[in-house]
Coordinates of C-alpha atoms in Angstrom, one line a residue:
M1 CA 44.6 109.2 145.1
E2 CA 47.8 111.3 146.0
L3 CA 46.5 114.0 144.6
A4 CA 49.3 116.9 145.4
Y5 CA 52.0 114.3 144.1
Y6 CA 50.1 113.7 140.7
S7 CA 49.7 117.3 139.6
D8 CA 52.8 118.4 141.1
Y9 CA 53.9 116.4 137.7
A10 CA 52.5 120.2 135.7
V11 CA 53.6 122.6 138.4
R12 CA 57.4 121.1 137.8
L13 CA 56.7 121.2 134.1
V14 CA 55.8 124.5 133.4
N15 CA 57.7 126.0 135.8
S16 CA 60.7 124.6 133.6
E17 CA 60.2 127.5 131.5
E18 CA 60.1 131.3 133.0
P19 CA 59.2 133.5 130.1
A20 CA 59.3 136.5 131.6
R21 CA 62.7 136.1 132.7
G22 CA 64.2 134.6 129.4
T23 CA 64.7 131.1 131.2
D24 CA 64.9 128.0 130.3
T25 CA 65.9 124.7 131.9
L26 CA 64.3 122.1 129.6
T27 CA 67.2 121.7 127.5
S28 CA 68.7 117.7 127.2
V29 CA 67.1 114.6 127.8
E30 CA 68.6 115.0 131.1
A31 CA 66.3 117.9 132.0
V32 CA 63.8 115.3 131.2
R33 CA 64.8 112.8 132.9
E34 CA 65.0 114.8 136.1
L35 CA 61.4 115.8 135.9
F36 CA 60.0 112.7 136.5
G37 CA 61.7 112.5 140.1
A38 CA 61.7 109.2 142.2
N39 CA 60.2 107.5 139.0
Q40 CA 63.6 106.4 137.4
T41 CA 61.8 103.7 135.0
A42 CA 59.8 106.0 132.9
A43 CA 62.5 108.3 133.3
R44 CA 64.4 105.8 131.1
R45 CA 62.4 106.3 128.4
A46 CA 63.3 110.1 127.1
T47 CA 65.3 110.4 124.8
E48 CA 66.1 113.8 122.7
A49 CA 63.2 113.8 120.8
D50 CA 61.4 114.3 124.1
V51 CA 62.5 117.6 124.6
T52 CA 60.5 119.2 121.9
R53 CA 57.3 117.5 123.0
F54 CA 57.7 118.1 126.5
R55 CA 58.0 121.9 125.7
S56 CA 54.4 121.3 123.5
V57 CA 53.1 119.9 126.3
R58 CA 54.5 122.7 129.2
A59 CA 53.2 125.6 126.8
R60 CA 49.1 123.7 126.6
L61 CA 49.5 123.5 130.9
R62 CA 50.5 126.7 131.2
A63 CA 47.3 128.0 128.8
V64 CA 45.6 125.7 131.3
F65 CA 46.7 127.7 134.8
E66 CA 46.7 131.6 132.9
A67 CA 42.7 130.8 131.8
A68 CA 42.3 130.1 135.6
D69 CA 44.1 132.8 136.7
Q70 CA 42.0 135.3 133.9
G71 CA 38.9 133.3 135.8
D72 CA 37.7 131.9 132.4
E73 CA 36.9 128.3 134.2
T74 CA 35.4 127.0 130.6
L75 CA 38.5 127.7 128.7
A76 CA 40.6 126.2 131.0
V77 CA 38.6 122.4 131.9
D78 CA 38.8 122.1 128.0
L79 CA 42.1 122.7 127.4
L80 CA 43.1 120.2 130.0
N81 CA 39.7 118.1 128.7
S82 CA 41.9 118.1 125.4
L83 CA 45.3 116.7 127.7
L84 CA 43.4 114.2 129.3
L85 CA 41.9 113.1 125.7
E86 CA 45.4 113.0 123.7
F87 CA 47.0 111.7 127.0
P88 CA 44.9 109.0 128.7
V89 CA 45.8 107.2 131.6
S90 CA 44.2 103.7 133.0
P91 CA 43.5 104.2 137.0
Q92 CA 44.7 101.0 138.8
I93 CA 45.0 99.8 143.2
S94 CA 48.1 99.1 143.8
G95 CA 49.5 97.8 146.9
H96 CA 53.5 98.2 146.3
D97 CA 55.7 98.8 149.0
H98 CA 53.4 100.0 151.0
R99 CA 52.3 97.4 154.5
D100 CA 50.7 98.2 157.2
D101 CA 51.6 97.3 161.0
D102 CA 50.7 93.6 159.8
G103 CA 52.3 93.8 156.7
R104 CA 49.6 93.7 154.9
P105 CA 49.3 96.0 151.6
L106 CA 47.7 99.7 152.1
W107 CA 45.9 99.5 148.6
H108 CA 45.3 102.8 147.2
M109 CA 44.8 104.3 143.7
H110 CA 47.0 104.3 141.3
L111 CA 47.4 106.1 138.1
A112 CA 49.2 103.2 135.8
D113 CA 50.0 105.1 131.8
H114 CA 51.0 103.3 128.7
P115 CA 52.5 105.1 126.8
S116 CA 54.2 105.3 123.2
N117 CA 56.8 107.7 123.9
A118 CA 58.2 109.9 127.6
T119 CA 56.2 112.7 126.9
A120 CA 52.3 110.7 126.4
G121 CA 53.1 108.9 130.1
Y122 CA 54.5 112.5 131.7
A123 CA 51.8 114.4 130.1
A124 CA 49.3 111.7 130.9
I125 CA 49.9 111.7 135.0
A126 CA 50.3 115.3 134.6
A127 CA 47.0 116.1 132.7
M128 CA 45.0 113.7 135.5
G129 CA 46.5 115.3 138.7
L130 CA 45.4 118.4 138.3
A131 CA 42.4 117.7 136.6
F132 CA 42.0 116.0 139.9
H133 CA 43.3 119.1 142.2
L134 CA 40.9 121.6 140.0
T135 CA 38.1 118.6 140.8
E136 CA 38.6 118.5 143.9
Y137 CA 39.3 122.2 144.9
G138 CA 38.5 124.7 142.4
V139 CA 39.5 126.2 139.1
D140 CA 40.4 129.2 141.5
R141 CA 43.3 127.2 143.2
L142 CA 45.4 126.8 139.9
G143 CA 48.0 130.1 140.1
L144 CA 50.3 132.3 138.8
C145 CA 52.6 133.9 141.0
E146 CA 52.1 137.5 141.5
A147 CA 55.5 138.6 142.6
A148 CA 56.6 140.5 139.3
P149 CA 58.9 139.2 137.1
C150 CA 57.9 135.9 138.5
R151 CA 54.9 134.0 137.4
N152 CA 55.8 130.5 138.0
V153 CA 53.0 128.6 138.4
F154 CA 51.1 126.8 141.7
L155 CA 48.2 124.6 143.5
D156 CA 47.0 126.8 146.1
T157 CA 46.0 124.8 148.7
S158 CA 45.6 126.7 151.9
T159 CA 42.8 126.8 153.7
N160 CA 41.0 130.6 152.6
R161 CA 42.1 130.6 149.2
S162 CA 44.9 133.2 150.1
R163 CA 48.0 132.5 148.4
R164 CA 49.2 134.4 145.7
Y165 CA 53.0 133.2 145.4
C166 CA 54.2 130.6 144.5
S167 CA 56.8 130.9 146.8
D168 CA 57.7 132.3 150.5
R169 CA 60.7 133.9 147.9
C170 CA 58.6 136.2 146.4
A171 CA 56.2 136.4 148.6
T172 CA 59.2 138.4 150.9
R173 CA 60.6 140.0 147.3
A174 CA 56.7 141.3 146.8
N175 CA 56.3 142.6 150.0
V176 CA 59.6 144.3 150.9
A177 CA 58.5 146.3 146.9
A178 CA 54.9 146.9 148.0
Y179 CA 56.7 148.1 151.6
R180 CA 59.3 150.8 149.9
A181 CA 56.5 151.9 147.0
R182 CA 54.5 152.7 150.3
K183 CA 57.3 154.6 151.2
R184 CA 57.8 156.2 148.5
Q185 CA 54.2 157.6 147.7
E186 CA 54.5 158.6 151.8
A187 CA 57.9 160.3 151.0
E188 CA 56.5 162.3 147.7
R189 CA 53.2 163.6 150.1
A190 CA 55.4 164.8 152.1
D191 CA 57.6 166.9 150.0
S192 CA 54.8 168.0 148.3
T193 CA 52.6 169.0 151.1
G194 CA 56.7 170.6 152.2
R195 CA 56.1 172.6 148.9
A196 CA 52.8 173.9 149.0
A197 CA 53.2 175.2 152.7
D198 CA 56.4 177.0 151.7
S199 CA 54.8 178.7 148.5
A200 CA 51.5 179.8 150.6
H201 CA 54.4 180.8 153.9
R202 CA 55.7 182.8 150.9
S203 CA 53.3 184.3 149.7
A204 CA 51.7 185.4 152.9
A205 CA 54.8 187.5 154.0
S206 CA 55.3 189.2 150.4
G207 CA 51.8 190.0 150.9
P208 CA 50.9 194.4 151.4
L209 CA 51.7 195.7 154.6

Protein backbone atom coordinates (compact mmCIF):
# COMPACT_ATOMS: atom_id res chain seq x y z
CA MET A 1 0.00 0.00 0.00
CA GLU A 2 1.39 3.40 -1.01
CA LEU A 3 0.91 4.92 2.43
CA ALA A 4 2.97 8.04 1.86
CA TYR A 5 1.18 8.79 -1.39
CA TYR A 6 -2.33 8.53 0.01
CA SER A 7 -1.64 10.27 3.32
CA ASP A 8 -0.04 13.14 1.44
CA TYR A 9 -3.52 14.01 0.16
CA ALA A 10 -4.40 15.08 3.71
CA VAL A 11 -1.20 17.09 4.17
CA ARG A 12 -1.61 18.94 0.87
CA LEU A 13 -5.18 19.92 1.65
CA VAL A 14 -4.57 21.08 5.22
CA ASN A 15 -1.51 23.10 4.22
CA SER A 16 -3.46 24.99 1.57
CA GLU A 17 -4.30 27.36 4.43
CA GLU A 18 -1.98 29.04 6.94
CA PRO A 19 -4.33 30.47 9.60
CA ALA A 20 -1.62 32.26 11.58
CA ARG A 21 -0.49 34.11 8.46
CA GLY A 22 -4.02 34.67 7.17
CA THR A 23 -3.31 33.00 3.83
CA ASP A 24 -5.52 30.59 1.91
CA THR A 25 -4.75 29.28 -1.58
CA LEU A 26 -7.98 27.28 -1.82
CA THR A 27 -9.96 30.01 -3.52
CA SER A 28 -10.91 28.57 -6.93
CA VAL A 29 -11.81 25.37 -8.73
CA GLU A 30 -8.36 25.45 -10.35
CA ALA A 31 -6.79 25.35 -6.88
CA VAL A 32 -8.98 22.37 -6.01
CA ARG A 33 -7.87 20.53 -9.14
CA GLU A 34 -4.19 21.19 -8.39
CA LEU A 35 -4.55 19.31 -5.09
CA PHE A 36 -5.22 16.08 -6.98
CA GLY A 37 -1.73 16.13 -8.46
CA ALA A 38 -1.32 13.46 -11.12
CA ASN A 39 -4.87 12.16 -10.62
CA GLN A 40 -6.27 14.29 -13.41
CA THR A 41 -9.29 12.08 -14.04
CA ALA A 42 -10.56 12.81 -10.53
CA ALA A 43 -9.54 16.47 -10.79
CA ARG A 44 -11.77 17.02 -13.81
CA ARG A 45 -14.83 16.25 -11.67
CA ALA A 46 -14.23 19.36 -9.56
CA THR A 47 -16.64 22.28 -9.79
CA GLU A 48 -16.95 25.63 -8.07
CA ALA A 49 -19.15 24.00 -5.42
CA ASP A 50 -16.20 21.89 -4.34
CA VAL A 51 -14.27 24.93 -3.10
CA THR A 52 -16.53 25.31 -0.07
CA ARG A 53 -16.78 21.56 0.47
CA PHE A 54 -13.00 21.16 0.35
CA ARG A 55 -12.60 23.88 2.97
CA SER A 56 -14.96 22.03 5.29
CA VAL A 57 -13.01 18.78 4.94
CA ARG A 58 -9.77 20.72 5.40
CA ALA A 59 -10.92 22.04 8.77
CA ARG A 60 -11.84 18.53 9.91
CA LEU A 61 -8.49 17.09 8.83
CA ARG A 62 -6.60 19.88 10.61
CA ALA A 63 -8.56 19.05 13.76
CA VAL A 64 -7.17 15.50 13.57
CA PHE A 65 -3.60 16.82 13.46
CA GLU A 66 -4.28 19.31 16.27
CA ALA A 67 -5.72 16.61 18.52
CA ALA A 68 -2.69 14.42 17.83
CA ASP A 69 -0.33 17.32 18.56
CA GLN A 70 -2.07 17.89 21.91
CA GLY A 71 -1.65 14.22 22.82
CA ASP A 72 -5.36 13.43 22.63
CA GLU A 73 -5.14 10.15 20.71
CA THR A 74 -8.77 9.18 21.30
CA LEU A 75 -10.08 12.45 19.90
CA ALA A 76 -7.78 12.23 16.88
CA VAL A 77 -9.01 8.72 16.11
CA ASP A 78 -12.66 9.64 16.67
CA LEU A 79 -12.38 12.61 14.31
CA LEU A 80 -10.69 10.50 11.66
CA ASN A 81 -13.22 7.70 12.05
CA SER A 82 -16.04 10.15 11.40
CA LEU A 83 -14.41 11.08 8.10
CA LEU A 84 -13.91 7.42 7.18
CA LEU A 85 -17.58 6.70 7.80
CA GLU A 86 -18.74 9.68 5.79
CA PHE A 87 -16.31 9.17 2.89
CA PRO A 88 -15.77 5.41 2.33
CA VAL A 89 -13.43 3.82 -0.23
CA SER A 90 -13.13 0.37 -1.77
CA PRO A 91 -9.70 -1.30 -1.68
CA GLN A 92 -8.87 -3.01 -4.97
CA ILE A 93 -5.92 -4.97 -6.37
CA SER A 94 -4.37 -3.08 -9.25
CA GLY A 95 -1.50 -3.62 -11.67
CA HIS A 96 -2.09 -0.86 -14.15
CA ASP A 97 1.02 0.72 -15.67
CA HIS A 98 3.30 -1.30 -13.37
CA ARG A 99 5.27 -4.20 -14.89
CA ASP A 100 8.27 -6.23 -13.75
CA ASP A 101 11.25 -7.14 -15.96
CA ASP A 102 9.30 -10.06 -17.42
CA GLY A 103 6.33 -7.90 -18.31
CA ARG A 104 4.09 -9.24 -15.58
CA PRO A 105 1.86 -6.87 -13.57
CA LEU A 106 3.24 -5.63 -10.26
CA TRP A 107 0.13 -6.14 -8.20
CA HIS A 108 -0.53 -3.67 -5.40
CA MET A 109 -3.40 -2.36 -3.33
CA HIS A 110 -5.23 0.64 -4.70
CA LEU A 111 -7.91 2.80 -3.05
CA ALA A 112 -10.82 3.14 -5.43
CA ASP A 113 -13.33 5.85 -4.64
CA HIS A 114 -16.88 6.04 -5.89
CA PRO A 115 -17.74 9.65 -5.13
CA SER A 116 -20.79 11.73 -5.85
CA ASN A 117 -18.46 14.74 -6.26
CA ALA A 118 -14.77 15.63 -6.30
CA THR A 119 -14.72 16.49 -2.59
CA ALA A 120 -16.05 13.08 -1.58
CA GLY A 121 -13.41 11.33 -3.68
CA TYR A 122 -10.54 13.41 -2.35
CA ALA A 123 -11.72 13.22 1.26
CA ALA A 124 -12.08 9.44 1.06
CA ILE A 125 -8.50 8.94 -0.11
CA ALA A 126 -7.07 11.55 2.27
CA ALA A 127 -8.84 10.08 5.30
CA MET A 128 -7.92 6.49 4.45
CA GLY A 129 -4.30 7.39 3.75
CA LEU A 130 -4.07 9.22 7.06
CA ALA A 131 -5.71 6.29 8.84
CA PHE A 132 -3.16 3.86 7.40
CA HIS A 133 -0.32 6.15 8.49
CA LEU A 134 -1.75 6.59 11.99
CA THR A 135 -2.26 2.87 12.62
CA GLU A 136 1.08 1.92 11.10
CA TYR A 137 3.30 4.50 12.80
CA GLY A 138 1.29 5.96 15.70
CA VAL A 139 -0.72 9.08 16.43
CA ASP A 140 2.38 10.98 17.53
CA ARG A 141 3.63 10.83 13.94
CA LEU A 142 1.04 13.44 12.96
CA GLY A 143 2.73 16.76 13.59
CA LEU A 144 2.23 20.52 13.59
CA CYS A 145 5.20 22.70 12.68
CA GLU A 146 6.76 24.34 15.75
CA ALA A 147 8.29 27.26 13.84
CA ALA A 148 6.02 30.19 14.70
CA PRO A 149 3.91 31.45 13.05
CA CYS A 150 3.85 28.43 10.75
CA ARG A 151 1.40 25.72 11.77
CA ASN A 152 1.63 23.55 8.70
CA VAL A 153 1.06 19.85 9.25
CA PHE A 154 3.45 17.04 8.42
CA LEU A 155 3.88 13.28 8.77
CA ASP A 156 6.91 12.36 10.86
CA THR A 157 8.79 9.53 9.15
CA SER A 158 12.06 10.01 11.05
CA THR A 159 13.60 6.93 12.64
CA ASN A 160 13.61 8.41 16.14
CA ARG A 161 10.32 10.37 16.06
CA SER A 162 12.25 13.62 16.29
CA ARG A 163 10.76 15.75 13.52
CA ARG A 164 9.44 19.12 14.75
CA TYR A 165 9.14 21.22 11.60
CA CYS A 166 7.28 20.93 8.31
CA SER A 167 10.30 21.81 6.17
CA ASP A 168 14.03 22.53 6.23
CA ARG A 169 13.21 26.20 5.78
CA CYS A 170 11.16 26.31 8.95
CA ALA A 171 13.79 24.30 10.85
CA THR A 172 16.48 26.78 9.81
CA ARG A 173 14.33 29.78 10.74
CA ALA A 174 13.55 28.29 14.16
CA ASN A 175 17.22 27.49 14.82
CA VAL A 176 18.29 31.02 13.85
CA ALA A 177 15.61 32.52 16.10
CA ALA A 178 16.68 30.29 19.00
CA TYR A 179 20.34 31.25 18.47
CA ARG A 180 19.52 34.97 18.47
CA ALA A 181 17.41 34.58 21.60
CA ARG A 182 20.30 32.87 23.40
CA LYS A 183 22.67 35.64 22.34
CA ARG A 184 20.27 38.30 23.64
CA GLN A 185 19.97 36.49 26.97
CA GLU A 186 23.75 36.17 27.25
CA ALA A 187 24.18 39.87 26.46
CA GLU A 188 21.52 40.83 29.03
CA ARG A 189 23.17 38.65 31.71
CA ALA A 190 26.58 40.12 30.91
CA ASP A 191 25.18 43.63 31.06
CA SER A 192 23.43 42.90 34.36
CA THR A 193 26.60 41.37 35.81
CA GLY A 194 28.62 44.38 34.63
CA ARG A 195 26.22 46.85 36.23
CA ALA A 196 26.29 44.90 39.49
CA ALA A 197 30.09 44.89 39.50
CA ASP A 198 30.23 48.63 38.79
CA SER A 199 27.76 49.29 41.60
CA ALA A 200 29.80 47.21 44.02
CA HIS A 201 32.96 48.96 42.97
CA ARG A 202 31.42 52.39 43.46
CA SER A 203 30.09 51.39 46.89
CA ALA A 204 33.51 50.18 47.94
CA ALA A 205 35.17 53.33 46.61
CA SER A 206 32.79 55.64 48.48
CA GLY A 207 33.09 53.76 51.79
CA PRO A 208 34.82 55.05 54.93
CA LEU A 209 38.54 55.79 54.66
